[in-house]
Amino acid sequence: MQADADVPLDDRDFSRIAQIVHSLAGIVLADAKRPLVHSRLIKRLRALNLSDFSTYADFISADGNEAERQALISAVTTNVTSFFREQHHFDALASTILPPLIAKAQAGARVRLWSAGCSSGEEPYSIAATILAACPDVHRYDVRILATDIDQTMIEKTRRAIYASDSVQGLSAEQSRRLFDHPAAGDELRIAEKARRLVSCNPLNLQDKWPIKGPFQVIFCRNVVIYFNQVTQERLWQRFADLLAPGGFLMIGHSERITGPALSEFETDGMTTYRRR
């Protein structure tokens, strides 16, 4: 096979692959992403023993190649995350959002939180640790966290719930204690059993029909919608609004803003935090 640099990703092949990605996941691959797409997909060409990107585009378009289409989405999506990323959301969760929700749960109500685009699991487990700090006996009540992602590989990592020991860097001792069963030792740590029990993980393409009914009291969807075009973004904001209970909260990424018809259904409630009217 040719050296990687000698296998070009020309306009036609890039356009075909970008169209396939958009049809599968709603993700927009601008031309500026071409070097990234080339560097990631050249590995798929090697794995499949394909000589060029035109043949690869044919392959992922053919019937019966669902596994490779999943590999394509995994290759072109960026999973950058960390525990308690964008700390202000977790501060709001702990100080103002959870206390009334815990009180309702203690009175017998159902409480649901959703991490949409959970990546490798740091976000839902950070939510779980925050809940455990607010209510150590939360397992007595009907409180659950749903974690979903389009990338099956990320869902498997979330279910495995094992992370490198350097994941605790930058965390407080209390945060680390809530997250993990024991202090950092060796190369890996496993999420504490109490936190794992709160989280259920399932693959979900946000472009597809959602097999979930809600309502949710809190939805985290951070740094996900930014990868979609305006029409898709506005449709997703509305779908989130429809699944939120009145007074429920939507947490979004630092560079994202709610737009379109759904905006009338929300009011701002802090930095990139919206509350359903």
Short mmCIF file of C-alpha atoms in Angstrom, two decimals:
data_model
loop_
_atom_site.label_atom_id
_atom_site.label_comp_id
_atom_site.label_asym_id
_atom_site.label_seq_id
_atom_site.Cartn_x
_atom_site.Cartn_y
_atom_site.Cartn_z
CA MET A 1 0.00 0.00 0.00
CA GLN A 2 1.12 3.56 -0.64
CA ALA A 3 2.57 5.73 2.11
CA ASP A 4 -0.14 7.69 3.91
CA ALA A 5 0.95 11.02 2.43
CA ASP A 6 0.65 9.54 -1.08
CA VAL A 7 -3.04 8.63 -0.65
CA PRO A 8 -4.88 11.89 -1.40
CA LEU A 9 -8.32 12.81 -0.14
CA ASP A 10 -9.53 14.86 -3.09
CA ASP A 11 -12.56 17.13 -3.29
CA ARG A 12 -14.89 14.47 -4.67
CA ASP A 13 -14.00 11.80 -2.10
CA PHE A 14 -14.07 14.25 0.80
CA SER A 15 -17.48 15.50 -0.32
CA ARG A 16 -18.82 11.95 -0.54
CA ILE A 17 -17.53 11.03 2.91
CA ALA A 18 -18.81 14.29 4.40
CA GLN A 19 -22.26 13.63 2.92
CA ILE A 20 -22.29 10.11 4.36
CA VAL A 21 -21.29 11.38 7.81
CA HIS A 22 -23.98 14.04 7.66
CA SER A 23 -26.65 11.53 6.64
CA LEU A 24 -25.61 9.14 9.40
CA ALA A 25 -25.06 11.53 12.28
CA GLY A 26 -25.99 15.07 11.25
CA ILE A 27 -22.36 16.14 11.70
CA VAL A 28 -21.09 18.83 9.34
CA LEU A 29 -17.53 18.30 8.12
CA ALA A 30 -16.26 21.62 6.81
CA ASP A 31 -13.35 21.63 4.36
CA ALA A 32 -11.07 22.78 7.18
CA LYS A 33 -11.59 19.33 8.71
CA ARG A 34 -10.11 17.58 5.68
CA PRO A 35 -6.62 17.05 7.18
CA LEU A 36 -8.17 15.60 10.34
CA VAL A 37 -10.47 13.33 8.33
CA HIS A 38 -7.52 12.20 6.21
CA SER A 39 -5.31 11.40 9.20
CA ARG A 40 -8.04 9.43 10.96
CA LEU A 41 -9.52 7.57 8.03
CA ILE A 42 -6.19 6.55 6.53
CA LYS A 43 -6.03 4.13 9.46
CA ARG A 44 -9.31 2.61 8.32
CA LEU A 45 -7.94 2.21 4.79
CA ARG A 46 -4.95 0.33 6.20
CA ALA A 47 -7.17 -1.85 8.41
CA LEU A 48 -9.39 -2.75 5.45
CA ASN A 49 -6.50 -3.04 2.99
CA LEU A 50 -8.07 -0.46 0.67
CA SER A 51 -5.94 1.56 -1.71
CA ASP A 52 -7.80 4.88 -1.87
CA PHE A 53 -10.61 6.96 -0.39
CA SER A 54 -12.89 6.44 -3.38
CA THR A 55 -12.91 2.71 -2.69
CA TYR A 56 -13.49 3.44 1.00
CA ALA A 57 -16.50 5.66 0.19
CA ASP A 58 -17.90 2.84 -1.95
CA PHE A 59 -17.33 0.39 0.89
CA ILE A 60 -19.11 2.40 3.58
CA SER A 61 -22.00 3.07 1.18
CA ALA A 62 -22.57 -0.63 0.47
CA ASP A 63 -25.24 -2.68 2.19
CA GLY A 64 -24.07 -4.81 5.09
CA ASN A 65 -21.20 -2.60 6.20
CA GLU A 66 -22.85 -1.12 9.29
CA ALA A 67 -19.84 -1.96 11.46
CA GLU A 68 -17.57 0.18 9.28
CA ARG A 69 -20.09 3.02 9.27
CA GLN A 70 -19.89 2.93 13.07
CA ALA A 71 -16.09 2.96 12.80
CA LEU A 72 -16.33 5.98 10.49
CA ILE A 73 -18.42 7.94 13.00
CA SER A 74 -16.04 6.94 15.79
CA ALA A 75 -13.09 8.12 13.70
CA VAL A 76 -14.44 11.56 12.79
CA THR A 77 -15.96 12.49 16.15
CA THR A 78 -13.85 14.19 18.77
CA ASN A 79 -14.16 12.88 22.32
CA VAL A 80 -12.44 15.48 24.49
CA THR A 81 -13.72 15.39 28.03
CA SER A 82 -12.71 15.23 31.68
CA PHE A 83 -14.27 14.82 35.08
CA PHE A 84 -16.16 17.92 36.23
CA ARG A 85 -15.43 19.70 32.97
CA GLU A 86 -16.98 23.20 32.99
CA GLN A 87 -17.19 23.14 36.77
CA HIS A 88 -19.82 25.88 36.91
CA HIS A 89 -22.48 23.43 35.75
CA PHE A 90 -21.72 21.08 38.61
CA ASP A 91 -21.67 23.97 41.07
CA ALA A 92 -25.17 24.95 39.90
CA LEU A 93 -26.27 21.32 40.07
CA ALA A 94 -25.08 21.01 43.66
CA SER A 95 -26.22 24.38 44.98
CA THR A 96 -29.56 25.12 43.35
CA ILE A 97 -30.81 22.30 41.12
CA LEU A 98 -30.40 19.14 43.18
CA PRO A 99 -31.78 20.17 46.60
CA PRO A 100 -35.41 20.47 45.45
CA LEU A 101 -35.06 17.41 43.22
CA ILE A 102 -33.70 15.31 46.10
CA ALA A 103 -36.58 16.52 48.28
CA LYS A 104 -39.05 15.41 45.60
CA ALA A 105 -37.33 12.05 45.27
CA GLN A 106 -37.48 11.57 49.05
CA ALA A 107 -41.21 12.26 48.81
CA GLY A 108 -41.58 9.49 46.23
CA ALA A 109 -41.12 11.33 42.91
CA ARG A 110 -39.19 10.03 39.93
CA VAL A 111 -36.04 12.04 39.04
CA ARG A 112 -34.19 11.57 35.77
CA LEU A 113 -31.05 13.21 34.41
CA TRP A 114 -29.63 12.70 30.91
CA SER A 115 -26.06 13.02 29.67
CA ALA A 116 -26.61 13.27 25.91
CA GLY A 117 -23.28 12.84 24.15
CA CYS A 118 -21.61 11.29 27.19
CA SER A 119 -18.36 10.45 25.39
CA SER A 120 -16.27 8.08 27.55
CA GLY A 121 -18.35 8.63 30.67
CA GLU A 122 -16.63 11.35 32.66
CA GLU A 123 -19.70 13.60 32.48
CA PRO A 124 -22.36 11.17 33.77
CA TYR A 125 -20.07 9.92 36.51
CA SER A 126 -19.36 13.51 37.56
CA ILE A 127 -23.13 14.02 37.76
CA ALA A 128 -23.42 10.84 39.83
CA ALA A 129 -20.69 11.98 42.23
CA THR A 130 -22.44 15.34 42.64
CA ILE A 131 -25.71 13.58 43.46
CA LEU A 132 -24.00 11.31 45.98
CA ALA A 133 -22.46 14.33 47.69
CA ALA A 134 -25.94 15.86 48.02
CA CYS A 135 -27.68 12.62 49.02
CA PRO A 136 -25.44 9.71 50.12
CA ASP A 137 -28.44 7.37 50.42
CA VAL A 138 -29.80 8.28 46.97
CA HIS A 139 -30.15 4.61 46.05
CA ARG A 140 -33.17 4.44 48.32
CA TYR A 141 -35.01 6.68 45.85
CA ASP A 142 -36.01 6.69 42.19
CA VAL A 143 -33.09 8.73 40.84
CA ARG A 144 -31.27 7.65 37.69
CA ILE A 145 -28.86 9.06 35.08
CA LEU A 146 -29.12 8.07 31.42
CA ALA A 147 -25.85 8.28 29.46
CA THR A 148 -25.97 8.09 25.66
CA ASP A 149 -23.56 8.58 22.79
CA ILE A 150 -23.55 7.84 19.07
CA ASP A 151 -20.18 6.09 19.38
CA GLN A 152 -20.55 2.49 20.58
CA THR A 153 -16.87 2.50 21.56
CA MET A 154 -17.52 5.37 23.96
CA ILE A 155 -20.53 3.59 25.44
CA GLU A 156 -18.39 0.52 26.08
CA LYS A 157 -15.79 2.69 27.84
CA THR A 158 -18.51 4.26 29.96
CA ARG A 159 -19.85 0.85 30.94
CA ARG A 160 -16.35 -0.36 31.75
CA ALA A 161 -15.95 2.66 34.06
CA ILE A 162 -12.17 2.31 34.28
CA TYR A 163 -9.95 5.37 33.83
CA ALA A 164 -6.27 6.21 33.87
CA SER A 165 -4.96 7.21 37.27
CA ASP A 166 -4.00 10.64 35.94
CA SER A 167 -7.75 11.34 35.53
CA VAL A 168 -7.73 12.57 39.13
CA GLN A 169 -5.31 15.38 38.36
CA GLY A 170 -6.97 18.70 39.12
CA LEU A 171 -9.74 17.11 41.18
CA SER A 172 -10.28 17.89 44.83
CA ALA A 173 -9.82 15.09 47.34
CA GLU A 174 -13.58 15.06 47.89
CA GLN A 175 -14.34 14.77 44.17
CA SER A 176 -11.85 11.95 43.79
CA ARG A 177 -13.30 10.12 46.79
CA ARG A 178 -16.84 10.36 45.40
CA LEU A 179 -15.73 9.12 41.99
CA PHE A 180 -13.42 6.24 42.80
CA ASP A 181 -13.40 3.31 45.20
CA HIS A 182 -9.85 3.96 46.36
CA PRO A 183 -7.01 6.48 45.96
CA ALA A 184 -4.91 6.54 42.81
CA ALA A 185 -2.70 3.47 42.56
CA GLY A 186 -1.13 1.89 39.52
CA ASP A 187 -2.30 2.94 36.08
CA GLU A 188 -6.08 2.57 36.38
CA LEU A 189 -8.98 3.43 38.67
CA ARG A 190 -12.53 2.16 38.61
CA ILE A 191 -15.56 4.34 39.28
CA ALA A 192 -17.07 3.67 42.70
CA GLU A 193 -19.88 1.14 42.71
CA LYS A 194 -22.36 3.65 44.18
CA ALA A 195 -21.76 6.00 41.26
CA ARG A 196 -21.91 3.21 38.68
CA ARG A 197 -25.30 2.06 39.99
CA LEU A 198 -26.82 5.46 39.20
CA VAL A 199 -25.83 5.41 35.52
CA SER A 200 -27.28 3.40 32.65
CA CYS A 201 -25.55 3.60 29.23
CA ASN A 202 -27.01 3.14 25.78
CA PRO A 203 -25.95 4.05 22.23
CA LEU A 204 -28.12 6.76 20.68
CA ASN A 205 -27.88 8.74 17.47
CA LEU A 206 -29.48 12.10 18.24
CA GLN A 207 -30.70 12.26 14.62
CA ASP A 208 -32.80 9.12 15.04
CA LYS A 209 -36.05 8.50 16.84
CA TRP A 210 -35.44 8.57 20.59
CA PRO A 211 -36.67 5.47 22.43
CA ILE A 212 -37.04 7.53 25.61
CA LYS A 213 -40.06 9.40 26.88
CA GLY A 214 -38.84 11.44 29.82
CA PRO A 215 -39.59 13.71 31.37
CA PHE A 216 -36.10 14.69 32.48
CA GLN A 217 -35.41 17.23 35.17
CA VAL A 218 -31.86 17.88 33.90
CA ILE A 219 -30.26 17.36 30.48
CA PHE A 220 -26.56 17.83 29.82
CA CYS A 221 -25.76 18.18 26.11
CA ARG A 222 -22.46 20.02 25.97
CA ASN A 223 -20.21 20.58 22.96
CA VAL A 224 -22.31 18.26 20.79
CA VAL A 225 -24.83 20.43 18.96
CA ILE A 226 -22.03 22.70 17.73
CA TYR A 227 -21.13 20.02 15.16
CA PHE A 228 -24.55 20.24 13.46
CA ASN A 229 -25.92 22.75 10.99
CA GLN A 230 -28.38 25.45 12.04
CA VAL A 231 -31.51 23.54 11.03
CA THR A 232 -30.43 20.42 12.91
CA GLN A 233 -29.44 22.47 15.96
CA GLU A 234 -32.81 24.16 16.17
CA ARG A 235 -34.62 20.85 15.79
CA LEU A 236 -32.56 19.33 18.62
CA TRP A 237 -33.16 22.27 20.95
CA GLN A 238 -36.89 21.74 20.44
CA ARG A 239 -36.64 18.01 21.05
CA PHE A 240 -34.77 18.63 24.30
CA ALA A 241 -37.41 21.16 25.36
CA ASP A 242 -40.15 18.62 24.67
CA LEU A 243 -38.47 16.07 26.97
CA LEU A 244 -37.77 18.46 29.84
CA ALA A 245 -40.19 18.73 32.73
CA PRO A 246 -41.46 22.28 33.38
CA GLY A 247 -38.73 24.03 35.30
CA GLY A 248 -36.16 21.50 34.08
CA PHE A 249 -32.62 22.47 33.19
CA LEU A 250 -30.58 22.18 29.98
CA MET A 251 -26.78 22.51 30.24
CA ILE A 252 -24.96 23.25 26.98
CA GLY A 253 -21.39 23.87 25.85
CA HIS A 254 -19.47 27.08 26.40
CA SER A 255 -19.62 28.03 22.69
CA GLU A 256 -23.25 26.99 22.14
CA ARG A 257 -26.46 29.01 22.36
CA ILE A 258 -30.10 27.98 22.00
CA THR A 259 -31.63 29.39 18.82
CA GLY A 260 -34.84 29.03 16.86
CA PRO A 261 -38.39 28.41 18.09
CA ALA A 262 -37.23 26.55 21.22
CA LEU A 263 -35.67 29.72 22.58
CA SER A 264 -39.12 30.96 23.64
CA GLU A 265 -39.47 27.91 25.87
CA PHE A 266 -36.32 28.63 27.90
CA GLU A 267 -34.96 31.31 30.16
CA THR A 268 -31.29 31.68 31.02
CA ASP A 269 -30.32 30.55 34.50
CA GLY A 270 -26.59 31.07 34.64
CA MET A 271 -23.66 30.50 32.32
CA THR A 272 -24.80 28.22 29.44
CA THR A 273 -27.60 26.97 31.67
CA TYR A 274 -31.20 27.22 30.54
CA ARG A 275 -34.41 26.54 32.42
CA ARG A 276 -37.60 25.31 30.79
CA ARG A 277 -40.38 27.84 31.35
#
